[in-house]
Amino acid sequence: MKRLAKRFGAAVSAAAMVFTVPVLAAPAAEALPDGLALTPPMGFNNWNTTGCKIDEQMIRDMADIFVDKGLKAAGYQYVNVDDCWAEKERNAEGKLEGNKLTFPSGMKALGDYIHSKGLKFGIYTSAGTVTCAKTMPGGLDHEDVDAQTFADWGVDYLKYDNCNNQGRPALERYTKMRDALKKTGRQIVYSLCEWGDNKPWEWGKDVGHLWRTTGDIKDNWSSMLNIVKKNAPLAPYGGPGHWNDPDMLEIGNGGMSTVEYESHMSLWSIMAAPLLIGSDLRKVSKENFEVLLNQEVIAIDQDAKGVQGAVLSQKDGHWVFAKPLAGGDVAVALFNENTTSATIGTNVAALGLPRSAGYSVRDLWKHKTYQSAGQISALVPAHGTAMFRIKAGGDWLRHEPLVGAGLEFAATASGVPGDLVPAGKPFEATVSVTNHARLPVLSPKVALTAPAGWKIEQLSRPRKWILGADESATGRWRITPPAGTEGTVTALHSETQYDTLGFGRVKQSGDSPVTVPAAPPSGSAYASDLRWYAEKNGYGNIERDMSNGSIPDKDGKPLTINGVRYAKGLGAHAPSELVFYTGGRCTAFSTDVGIDDEREPANLRGSATFEVHTDGKKKVDSGLLTYLDPAAHLTADITGAQYVKLVVTDGGDGNSYDRGDWAGAQFTCK
């Protein structure tokens, strides 16, 4: 709830003060673990879908849906009420009370109803004087009375936020509530919603059962991806009874595609994250319910071994996560953060599996088992994740061969999507079949068709008719979009087929979108007025004519570098990349660059380097700039360039407050 705290101006920034306070170990006599949360908690929290617009009927409805829609059976059990549930003042006894308008039956009655469904009841407060929304008292210096009140109501889970904390050390505040909860004698799962400001993963194991590692998630791709990048390196700190918490699931809120929500569910599960649904279950589509109810993926999250999956590799936005499981299996997530499909893979040796004649590979989204000789790969769609459970030996020979098949585009330049295809200019694509199994694959065939009017020429055909383990059959084509297609999005259609021994002929087909960029501008044009075709950004989205702000779109401030304001430009945040199509028709790019003044007063930091690339080669850079420096002026000769990429690095010291502005950025074209 960190974002809301900023919006209301309610949070007292304690980071600078807390970082100077030694982080001591929690007192051993009260320290966890205590046998709770041996697997990551699963349930619901209303905040991301309702904010303060919450009442007891909505929470009762969620409990009913848990039972009726199979969520309870799938393992979801906590029904949690977030901020704004209480009266604005404590009662005469100094106790919290439910809001009489929105929770007229009282919080104990609500808890009783949830318990009657065989579920568990969760509640919220903040380790400050008031909560983040400033609608109710916080728990600071009222830990004992609040903990006992919660226990009397039958609370099973407490989310303890970090707003309005008066600058007091996080360890002190969170430990006091831990001790108060333990005094009640009731088993209550304790969630430290500290936002990762004071590295709770280093001390939270003795204090709580889970701790937030980041600020609040938002229902968009950029937010989800940024959180993955912050939470993934913390794998060594998670385990039974002490979990890294990258915040709620946004699945069902509507801001991402089904493929992106599947990635969200896969990545949270491979990272052994708490699975707390943050959407209004009364409005969630059948398709999104299927994502939430994928019990094979949930089983990875809830595995008894309790290991957070680690990143085996990450290059150019292609990720491989691996998570060892109880019983010796290994779960793998192949994640593609980019906007173009790509083949991503690993092998059983890298996964730490023992040598075997063969391996069973269970696809957790297709719900189908394959055999492999040891290589694991998939053609992963844009923003998609392929997830597998791999077992050495066993009945692997009974299963169909694992085959990677589909369409890929040849790369044009670093950072430029292969599916960006200018009119009148040929590009290449391949369709391939790759066998990863012991059993051979026979008679592979590949085909590719383009939209009517497009020129397509096959350059090579598959030459192998029998594919052994890790052998491929590939066709290659040259395709040219015709004039008149500028500014359109269409698709290429690929087909693959092959024979398998004992499993018949397998046919697959699919459509891969391609974008024909609009014609470059004529004369002079501000970059913020043009369309860009690829974007990566370290925090939220790149903004037009305002600073980067936070996660939501259009939440920045006027572009300002060391006190100088700019009406036009781009607000980015390191690490960042932005690709424009110039089609050989532009001659120059000019801009002022620097660290934007948008930061909290206590956070005097921010450094970055700004680079201009043409067709994959760096043309000019700013050198290192810090928040103390005035804007630097850059000009680049981009004559003949097809693509211009604007890059902001993090300066080599992490990317905190590295809001980098391309101020007055302008192209000069013919």
XYZ file of C-alpha atoms in Angstrom:
670
model
C 0.000 0.000 0.000
C 3.063 2.198 -0.372
C 1.719 4.061 -3.366
C -1.400 5.141 -1.512
C 0.720 6.406 1.334
C 2.590 8.684 -1.055
C -0.625 9.894 -2.610
C -2.075 10.974 0.717
C 1.266 12.359 1.866
C 0.818 10.100 4.846
C 4.018 8.127 4.987
C 6.911 9.461 6.964
C 10.012 8.479 5.033
C 12.000 6.462 7.514
C 14.378 4.878 5.040
C 17.236 7.321 5.553
C 17.001 7.049 9.325
C 16.457 3.302 9.447
C 19.428 2.535 7.231
C 21.666 4.164 9.841
C 20.283 2.002 12.641
C 21.993 -1.355 13.140
C 19.675 -4.234 12.312
C 19.895 -6.489 15.322
C 18.668 -10.029 15.641
C 15.175 -10.421 17.072
C 15.099 -11.638 20.701
C 15.597 -15.390 20.635
C 12.973 -16.146 23.266
C 10.137 -15.030 21.004
C 11.696 -15.713 17.610
C 10.008 -17.699 14.919
C 9.624 -20.256 13.389
C 6.543 -21.573 15.131
C 5.279 -24.160 12.664
C 2.963 -21.806 10.722
C 3.049 -21.076 6.986
C 5.154 -24.102 6.132
C 4.007 -23.514 2.562
C 3.299 -20.059 1.102
C -0.092 -18.719 2.250
C -2.896 -18.807 -0.323
C -6.029 -16.722 -0.256
C -7.576 -13.346 -1.090
C -7.020 -9.671 -0.273
C -9.404 -6.961 -1.431
C -7.102 -3.930 -1.698
C -6.041 -4.133 -5.348
C -9.604 -4.355 -6.591
C -11.565 -2.195 -4.116
C -9.219 0.047 -2.175
C -11.296 1.572 0.623
C -14.613 0.683 -1.026
C -15.080 -2.421 1.052
C -17.917 -3.886 3.130
C -18.753 -7.092 4.903
C -21.017 -8.372 2.128
C -18.167 -8.311 -0.371
C -15.957 -10.300 1.995
C -18.747 -12.816 2.655
C -19.232 -13.136 -1.109
C -15.533 -13.937 -1.502
C -15.809 -16.697 1.090
C -18.826 -18.144 -0.716
C -17.018 -18.069 -4.061
C -13.972 -19.780 -2.551
C -16.205 -22.750 -1.816
C -18.492 -22.622 -4.865
C -15.809 -22.092 -7.531
C -13.291 -24.620 -6.230
C -10.735 -22.180 -4.851
C -10.916 -23.724 -1.381
C -10.404 -27.179 -2.864
C -7.394 -25.859 -4.806
C -5.740 -24.679 -1.574
C -6.809 -21.042 -1.191
C -7.838 -20.547 2.443
C -7.263 -17.017 3.792
C -9.977 -14.402 3.206
C -8.273 -11.141 4.160
C -9.724 -7.668 4.762
C -7.351 -4.791 3.975
C -7.415 -1.111 5.071
C -10.506 0.983 5.896
C -12.466 -1.641 7.854
C -12.455 0.123 11.256
C -13.973 3.152 12.924
C -11.811 6.281 12.793
C -11.271 6.302 16.553
C -10.680 3.630 19.157
C -13.494 2.945 21.617
C -13.505 3.916 25.283
C -11.442 0.818 26.105
C -8.807 1.750 23.521
C -9.835 -1.050 21.186
C -10.441 -1.079 17.444
C -14.016 -1.600 16.229
C -15.401 -2.470 12.836
C -16.893 0.409 10.859
C -20.538 0.472 11.862
C -21.748 1.408 8.364
C -19.716 -1.009 6.265
C -19.260 -3.840 8.763
C -22.480 -3.601 10.803
C -22.320 -7.188 12.063
C -18.853 -6.630 13.526
C -15.535 -8.255 12.749
C -16.024 -11.295 14.981
C -19.246 -12.158 13.172
C -17.437 -11.809 9.869
C -14.671 -14.080 11.078
C -17.222 -16.616 12.300
C -18.870 -16.638 8.877
C -15.543 -17.212 7.138
C -14.680 -19.993 9.576
C -18.082 -21.624 8.970
C -16.957 -22.131 5.384
C -13.846 -23.966 6.517
C -11.701 -20.937 5.633
C -9.425 -18.600 7.593
C -9.863 -14.929 8.445
C -7.242 -12.253 7.785
C -7.133 -8.606 8.816
C -4.979 -5.492 8.315
C -3.397 -2.662 10.253
C -0.209 -0.600 10.021
C 2.897 -0.284 12.183
C 2.219 3.431 12.476
C -0.070 5.918 14.169
C -2.697 5.560 11.429
C -3.022 3.224 8.456
C -1.947 4.033 4.907
C -5.377 5.344 3.890
C -5.554 7.389 7.132
C -9.078 6.110 7.765
C -8.388 4.188 10.976
C -5.882 4.022 13.837
C -2.639 2.132 13.340
C -1.095 -0.366 15.712
C 2.008 1.562 16.788
C 2.203 1.547 20.609
C -1.104 -0.396 20.726
C 0.350 -3.763 19.798
C -0.852 -5.732 22.834
C -4.445 -4.501 22.794
C -4.763 -4.882 19.021
C -3.231 -8.346 18.942
C -5.594 -9.530 21.684
C -8.552 -7.943 19.898
C -7.645 -9.782 16.715
C -7.268 -13.043 18.606
C -10.661 -12.528 20.278
C -12.213 -12.082 16.833
C -10.651 -15.332 15.574
C -8.165 -13.704 13.218
C -5.789 -16.167 11.533
C -3.631 -13.792 9.457
C -2.356 -10.249 10.038
C -0.998 -7.956 7.326
C 1.035 -5.267 9.115
C 1.773 -2.258 6.877
C 4.485 0.405 7.186
C 2.762 3.796 6.864
C 2.956 6.728 9.276
C 5.645 5.007 11.300
C 7.126 8.150 12.886
C 10.591 7.226 11.703
C 10.961 4.481 14.272
C 13.115 1.468 13.321
C 11.314 -1.228 11.379
C 12.774 -4.115 13.389
C 11.574 -2.565 16.644
C 8.037 -1.967 15.366
C 7.547 -5.341 13.703
C 9.088 -7.285 16.571
C 6.724 -5.660 19.089
C 3.695 -6.863 17.138
C 5.227 -10.315 16.752
C 5.590 -10.580 20.524
C 2.064 -9.264 21.087
C 0.607 -11.856 18.716
C 2.488 -14.654 20.457
C 1.184 -13.529 23.867
C -2.387 -14.128 22.732
C -1.745 -17.842 22.324
C -3.602 -17.862 18.999
C -1.846 -19.079 15.870
C -1.775 -16.061 13.550
C 0.244 -15.893 10.333
C 2.169 -12.621 10.426
C 2.820 -10.699 7.177
C 5.395 -7.888 7.312
C 4.267 -5.352 4.703
C 7.474 -3.335 4.997
C 7.934 -2.841 1.199
C 11.526 -4.098 1.291
C 12.834 -0.717 2.461
C 14.977 -2.165 5.251
C 15.862 -5.514 3.674
C 13.434 -7.564 5.763
C 14.673 -10.745 4.084
C 17.808 -10.339 6.228
C 15.957 -10.217 9.565
C 12.345 -11.206 8.907
C 12.813 -14.935 9.420
C 12.766 -14.468 13.200
C 9.979 -11.893 13.134
C 7.290 -12.844 10.617
C 6.154 -15.620 8.321
C 6.406 -13.549 5.140
C 7.668 -10.119 4.197
C 7.033 -7.862 1.249
C 10.136 -7.442 -0.881
C 8.892 -4.524 -2.992
C 6.387 -1.708 -3.205
C 2.823 -2.353 -4.335
C 2.094 -4.275 -7.513
C -0.141 -2.753 -10.198
C -2.230 -4.545 -12.796
C 0.124 -4.047 -15.735
C 3.005 -5.880 -17.364
C 5.683 -3.366 -16.403
C 4.826 -3.521 -12.711
C 4.732 -7.302 -12.622
C 8.049 -7.584 -14.492
C 9.798 -5.040 -12.272
C 8.740 -6.974 -9.179
C 10.014 -10.261 -10.638
C 13.407 -8.656 -11.190
C 13.557 -7.478 -7.568
C 12.198 -10.633 -5.931
C 14.040 -13.280 -7.961
C 17.533 -12.591 -6.521
C 16.214 -13.137 -2.985
C 15.703 -16.892 -3.427
C 18.203 -17.889 -0.692
C 16.108 -16.113 1.960
C 12.801 -17.917 1.380
C 11.726 -21.208 2.899
C 9.146 -22.976 5.087
C 7.696 -20.492 7.558
C 9.591 -17.514 6.086
C 8.658 -16.409 2.579
C 9.615 -13.601 0.234
C 6.357 -11.849 -0.713
C 6.289 -10.021 -4.087
C 2.716 -8.835 -3.385
C -0.699 -9.998 -4.560
C -1.856 -11.692 -7.744
C -3.483 -9.277 -10.191
C -5.042 -12.104 -12.207
C -8.595 -11.185 -13.182
C -8.351 -7.415 -12.782
C -8.151 -6.953 -16.561
C -4.926 -5.022 -17.074
C -2.980 -7.891 -18.652
C -3.608 -10.545 -21.273
C -4.266 -14.195 -20.458
C -0.726 -15.073 -21.567
C 0.639 -12.416 -19.203
C -1.543 -13.640 -16.337
C -0.268 -17.181 -16.948
C 3.273 -15.799 -16.633
C 2.241 -14.001 -13.440
C 0.914 -17.247 -11.936
C 3.900 -19.287 -13.160
C 6.524 -16.881 -11.852
C 4.883 -16.416 -8.447
C 4.658 -20.200 -8.120
C 8.233 -20.947 -9.205
C 9.361 -18.246 -6.720
C 7.377 -19.936 -3.904
C 5.450 -16.701 -3.362
C 2.264 -16.309 -1.352
C -0.719 -16.620 -3.705
C -3.183 -13.981 -2.562
C -5.812 -13.183 -5.176
C -6.240 -9.420 -5.575
C -9.285 -9.346 -7.882
C -13.031 -9.205 -7.274
C -13.973 -12.842 -7.748
C -17.534 -11.853 -8.619
C -16.179 -10.296 -11.828
C -13.344 -12.645 -12.826
C -13.749 -14.338 -16.221
C -13.883 -18.106 -16.669
C -10.561 -17.923 -18.514
C -8.871 -16.158 -15.615
C -10.422 -18.546 -13.078
C -8.724 -21.346 -14.991
C -5.394 -19.584 -14.473
C -6.020 -19.244 -10.732
C -7.185 -22.850 -10.454
C -4.292 -24.535 -12.268
C -3.557 -27.105 -9.595
C -0.405 -28.374 -11.291
C 1.128 -24.908 -11.108
C -0.185 -24.407 -7.562
C 1.508 -27.671 -6.573
C 4.868 -26.153 -7.516
C 4.221 -23.159 -5.272
C 3.021 -25.370 -2.408
C 5.716 -28.026 -2.696
C 6.733 -29.321 0.738
C 10.456 -28.875 0.115
C 9.839 -25.149 0.340
C 12.607 -23.939 -1.962
C 12.209 -20.679 -3.864
C 13.099 -21.242 -7.496
C 16.360 -19.643 -8.593
C 17.344 -18.012 -11.864
C 19.625 -20.361 -13.792
C 20.103 -17.936 -16.659
C 18.849 -14.610 -17.926
C 20.039 -13.167 -21.197
C 18.345 -10.640 -23.458
C 15.041 -11.049 -21.622
C 15.021 -14.863 -21.832
C 14.835 -16.397 -18.346
C 15.258 -19.920 -16.991
C 14.042 -20.554 -13.418
C 14.528 -23.896 -11.642
C 12.976 -25.120 -8.387
C 13.911 -28.475 -6.791
C 10.881 -30.335 -5.453
C 10.215 -32.880 -2.745
C 10.746 -36.376 -4.156
C 13.514 -35.341 -6.551
C 11.598 -33.712 -9.405
C 12.538 -30.248 -10.655
C 10.181 -27.517 -11.835
C 11.316 -25.242 -14.666
C 9.883 -21.961 -15.915
C 11.034 -20.647 -19.308
C 10.049 -16.979 -19.304
C 10.118 -14.546 -22.224
C 9.878 -10.899 -21.131
C 10.187 -9.634 -24.713
C 7.593 -8.719 -27.336
C 8.706 -11.387 -29.832
C 8.428 -15.177 -29.441
C 11.702 -16.995 -28.800
C 13.082 -20.454 -28.167
C 14.268 -20.747 -24.553
C 15.821 -23.858 -23.096
C 18.023 -25.644 -20.600
C 19.142 -29.208 -19.886
C 18.876 -31.732 -17.086
C 22.528 -31.360 -16.092
C 22.002 -27.654 -15.426
C 18.908 -28.564 -13.414
C 20.861 -30.950 -11.191
C 18.890 -34.030 -12.192
C 20.663 -37.410 -12.173
C 21.725 -39.117 -15.390
C 19.009 -41.288 -16.901
C 18.115 -42.910 -20.195
C 15.124 -40.594 -20.382
C 13.063 -38.012 -18.533
C 9.349 -37.342 -18.142
C 8.495 -33.712 -18.865
C 5.063 -32.564 -17.692
C 3.797 -29.378 -19.343
C 1.870 -27.692 -16.529
C -0.242 -25.458 -18.785
C -1.013 -28.019 -21.495
C -1.497 -30.733 -18.827
C 0.380 -33.242 -20.957
C 3.490 -35.371 -20.347
C 6.329 -35.781 -22.842
C 9.640 -37.626 -22.961
C 13.059 -36.028 -23.297
C 16.614 -37.280 -23.671
C 17.784 -34.400 -21.494
C 17.191 -31.148 -23.350
C 14.228 -28.979 -22.347
C 13.128 -26.124 -24.581
C 10.022 -24.416 -25.900
C 9.084 -21.701 -28.335
C 7.748 -19.216 -25.798
C 5.355 -16.494 -26.978
C 5.857 -12.821 -26.237
C 5.417 -12.189 -22.479
C 4.767 -15.903 -22.050
C 6.058 -18.660 -19.776
C 6.369 -22.366 -20.443
C 6.364 -24.359 -17.206
C 7.418 -27.970 -16.754
C 7.837 -30.571 -14.037
C 10.722 -32.921 -14.862
C 11.326 -36.390 -13.484
C 14.337 -38.606 -14.111
C 13.619 -42.161 -15.214
C 10.276 -43.736 -14.461
C 7.802 -44.297 -17.287
C 9.292 -41.729 -19.675
C 9.191 -44.165 -22.610
C 5.383 -44.250 -22.481
C 5.106 -40.591 -23.454
C 5.082 -38.651 -26.669
C 8.382 -36.984 -27.694
C 9.007 -33.442 -26.487
C 9.281 -31.394 -29.670
C 9.934 -27.705 -30.028
C 8.134 -26.315 -33.061
C 7.103 -22.958 -34.454
C 8.042 -19.672 -36.082
C 10.958 -17.396 -35.209
C 12.142 -14.139 -36.752
C 15.728 -13.325 -37.609
C 17.093 -10.510 -35.458
C 17.643 -7.206 -37.262
C 19.616 -5.234 -34.653
C 20.180 -5.358 -30.917
C 17.020 -4.382 -29.091
C 14.906 -4.224 -32.260
C 12.066 -6.768 -32.319
C 12.271 -9.230 -35.184
C 8.533 -8.900 -35.790
C 8.932 -5.221 -36.706
C 8.846 -5.438 -40.523
C 8.988 -2.216 -42.606
C 7.034 -2.056 -45.859
C 9.079 -2.760 -48.967
C 11.970 -4.282 -47.046
C 12.520 -8.048 -46.974
C 12.968 -9.922 -43.711
C 13.620 -13.557 -42.887
C 11.734 -16.052 -40.753
C 12.199 -19.726 -39.948
C 9.788 -22.497 -39.036
C 11.417 -25.466 -37.341
C 10.800 -28.812 -35.663
C 13.327 -29.898 -32.996
C 13.151 -33.327 -31.363
C 14.297 -33.536 -27.732
C 13.295 -37.178 -27.160
C 15.024 -40.557 -27.316
C 12.425 -41.778 -29.769
C 12.952 -40.459 -33.300
C 10.600 -38.047 -35.028
C 9.788 -38.919 -38.645
C 8.811 -37.033 -41.805
C 8.892 -33.479 -40.420
C 7.201 -30.835 -42.541
C 7.029 -27.054 -42.089
C 5.010 -24.372 -43.868
C 4.558 -20.596 -43.721
C 1.940 -18.362 -45.308
C 1.787 -14.568 -45.432
C -1.147 -12.167 -45.912
C -2.474 -11.617 -49.410
C -0.299 -9.230 -51.393
C 2.854 -9.956 -49.423
C 5.823 -11.397 -51.312
C 7.061 -14.675 -49.816
C 9.942 -16.828 -51.062
C 11.140 -20.088 -49.505
C 14.928 -20.085 -49.233
C 15.465 -23.549 -47.736
C 13.514 -26.678 -46.889
C 13.973 -29.408 -44.245
C 16.506 -31.981 -45.439
C 16.211 -34.538 -42.676
C 13.425 -37.107 -42.642
C 14.427 -38.759 -39.376
C 15.213 -36.557 -36.388
C 17.188 -38.087 -33.532
C 17.612 -36.497 -30.117
C 18.142 -32.720 -30.391
C 18.093 -32.721 -34.197
C 16.079 -30.133 -36.127
C 14.305 -29.721 -39.443
C 14.032 -26.101 -40.532
C 12.495 -24.110 -43.350
C 13.565 -20.519 -44.074
C 11.629 -17.800 -45.891
C 12.173 -14.253 -47.128
C 9.045 -12.094 -46.821
C 8.411 -8.545 -48.028
C 5.439 -6.434 -46.873
C 4.030 -4.369 -49.776
C 3.719 -0.596 -49.931
C 0.495 0.632 -48.412
C 0.727 -1.573 -45.316
C 2.514 1.041 -43.196
C 1.114 1.394 -39.697
C -0.697 -1.961 -39.680
C -0.519 -5.143 -37.614
C -1.148 -8.523 -39.215
C 0.052 -12.125 -38.797
C 2.067 -14.873 -40.441
C 0.626 -18.383 -40.236
C 2.987 -21.300 -39.555
C 2.320 -25.036 -39.610
C 4.427 -27.986 -38.483
C 3.779 -31.704 -38.556
C 5.714 -34.886 -37.909
C 5.198 -38.595 -37.213
C 5.952 -40.267 -33.890
C 6.375 -43.963 -33.139
C 3.257 -45.082 -31.337
C 1.686 -41.614 -31.057
C 0.635 -40.919 -34.635
C 1.113 -37.759 -36.645
C 1.289 -34.522 -34.685
C 0.151 -31.264 -36.279
C 0.576 -27.776 -34.849
C -0.227 -24.365 -36.241
C -0.302 -20.796 -35.054
C -0.451 -17.140 -35.998
C 2.452 -14.836 -35.158
C 1.703 -11.096 -35.227
C 3.948 -8.723 -37.144
C 3.960 -4.930 -37.107
C 4.572 -2.808 -40.186
C 5.817 0.509 -38.783
C 4.348 3.810 -39.878
C 6.426 5.923 -42.228
C 9.017 8.129 -40.475
C 8.135 11.797 -39.980
C 9.038 14.603 -42.364
C 10.946 17.643 -41.158
C 11.445 18.069 -37.415
C 9.444 16.061 -34.878
C 9.568 15.677 -31.127
C 10.207 12.093 -30.002
C 7.300 12.324 -27.573
C 4.919 12.917 -30.507
C 6.049 9.784 -32.358
C 5.202 6.128 -31.957
C 7.907 3.867 -30.625
C 8.106 0.134 -31.310
C 9.926 -1.414 -28.376
C 10.164 -0.326 -24.757
C 11.919 -1.513 -21.629
C 11.881 0.570 -18.491
C 13.160 0.093 -14.962
C 10.020 1.417 -13.255
C 6.560 1.796 -14.747
C 6.269 2.951 -18.343
C 8.159 5.619 -20.252
C 6.069 8.797 -20.172
C 5.441 11.443 -22.832
C 6.117 15.076 -21.848
C 6.386 14.296 -18.138
C 8.743 12.539 -15.754
C 8.582 8.794 -15.202
C 6.549 9.053 -11.995
C 5.592 5.669 -10.591
C 3.933 2.520 -11.937
C 0.627 3.940 -13.313
C 0.554 5.677 -16.701
C 0.568 9.482 -16.868
C 1.417 9.983 -13.202
C 4.637 11.962 -13.685
C 5.501 15.595 -13.063
C 6.811 18.285 -15.464
C 10.174 17.257 -16.899
C 12.727 19.058 -14.733
C 16.517 18.674 -14.689
C 18.319 20.570 -11.937
C 15.576 23.175 -11.761
C 15.130 23.655 -15.522
C 11.705 22.652 -16.873
C 10.996 21.264 -20.334
C 7.611 21.176 -22.046
C 8.494 18.276 -24.365
C 10.427 15.080 -23.910
C 10.437 11.533 -22.567
C 10.493 10.483 -18.919
C 12.302 7.163 -18.462
C 13.782 5.216 -15.555
C 16.975 3.195 -15.766
C 17.556 0.614 -17.064
C 15.632 1.694 -20.129
C 15.499 1.148 -23.896
C 13.250 2.784 -26.481
C 13.263 2.000 -30.220
C 12.085 4.352 -32.995
C 11.784 3.513 -36.694
C 13.523 6.110 -38.867
C 13.697 4.135 -42.117
C 16.872 5.808 -43.404
C 15.033 9.113 -43.797
C 16.298 11.020 -40.750
C 19.622 12.795 -40.366
C 19.928 14.006 -36.778
C 18.738 13.473 -33.225
C 19.210 16.048 -30.485
C 18.229 16.194 -26.816
C 19.102 17.413 -23.350
C 19.548 14.563 -20.868
C 19.798 14.297 -17.110
C 18.362 12.949 -13.865
C 14.887 14.306 -13.208
C 14.276 16.289 -10.033
C 11.358 14.033 -9.053
C 12.421 12.371 -5.815
C 11.585 12.471 -2.133
C 13.616 15.057 -0.187
C 15.381 12.416 1.897
C 16.514 10.446 -1.160
C 19.335 12.473 -2.630
C 20.447 9.990 -5.228
C 20.149 9.098 -8.881
C 22.765 8.481 -11.582
C 22.678 7.265 -15.165
C 24.353 7.302 -18.547
C 22.375 8.185 -21.686
C 23.213 6.508 -25.005
C 21.974 6.847 -28.589
C 22.290 3.750 -30.797
C 21.626 3.361 -34.531
C 20.995 -0.079 -36.021
C 22.588 -1.789 -33.022
C 25.711 0.410 -32.731
C 26.301 3.114 -30.147
C 26.730 6.558 -31.685
C 27.080 8.813 -28.636
C 26.764 8.787 -24.852
C 26.530 11.394 -22.122
C 28.986 9.960 -19.665
C 27.854 9.468 -16.092
C 25.363 12.065 -14.860
C 24.076 12.368 -11.289
C 21.155 14.184 -9.697
C 23.538 17.081 -8.935
C 24.460 17.688 -12.583
C 22.792 20.116 -14.993
C 21.407 18.732 -18.250
C 23.917 17.588 -20.854
C 23.224 18.203 -24.532
C 23.564 15.301 -26.965
C 23.468 15.311 -30.752
C 23.797 12.248 -32.963
C 24.223 11.868 -36.707
C 21.647 9.234 -37.620
C 21.891 9.540 -41.394
C 20.816 6.309 -43.088
C 19.776 4.587 -39.849
C 16.748 2.315 -39.988
C 16.300 2.286 -36.213
C 17.310 4.567 -33.354
C 17.488 3.168 -29.832
C 17.610 5.416 -26.766
C 19.267 3.768 -23.764
C 19.458 4.813 -20.104
C 21.831 2.766 -17.925
C 21.770 2.701 -14.126
C 25.217 4.211 -13.684
C 26.542 1.005 -12.146
C 25.204 1.673 -8.639
C 21.677 0.286 -8.813
C 18.682 2.116 -10.208
C 17.120 3.845 -7.190
C 15.657 7.205 -8.294
C 17.352 6.914 -11.693
C 14.556 8.816 -13.456
C 16.262 9.822 -16.691
C 14.835 12.520 -18.970
C 15.236 12.885 -22.718
C 14.283 16.555 -22.556
C 13.293 18.323 -25.782
C 14.247 15.155 -27.702
C 13.827 15.829 -31.430
C 14.387 14.076 -34.758
C 15.323 15.903 -37.953
C 14.148 14.024 -41.032
C 13.920 14.533 -44.781
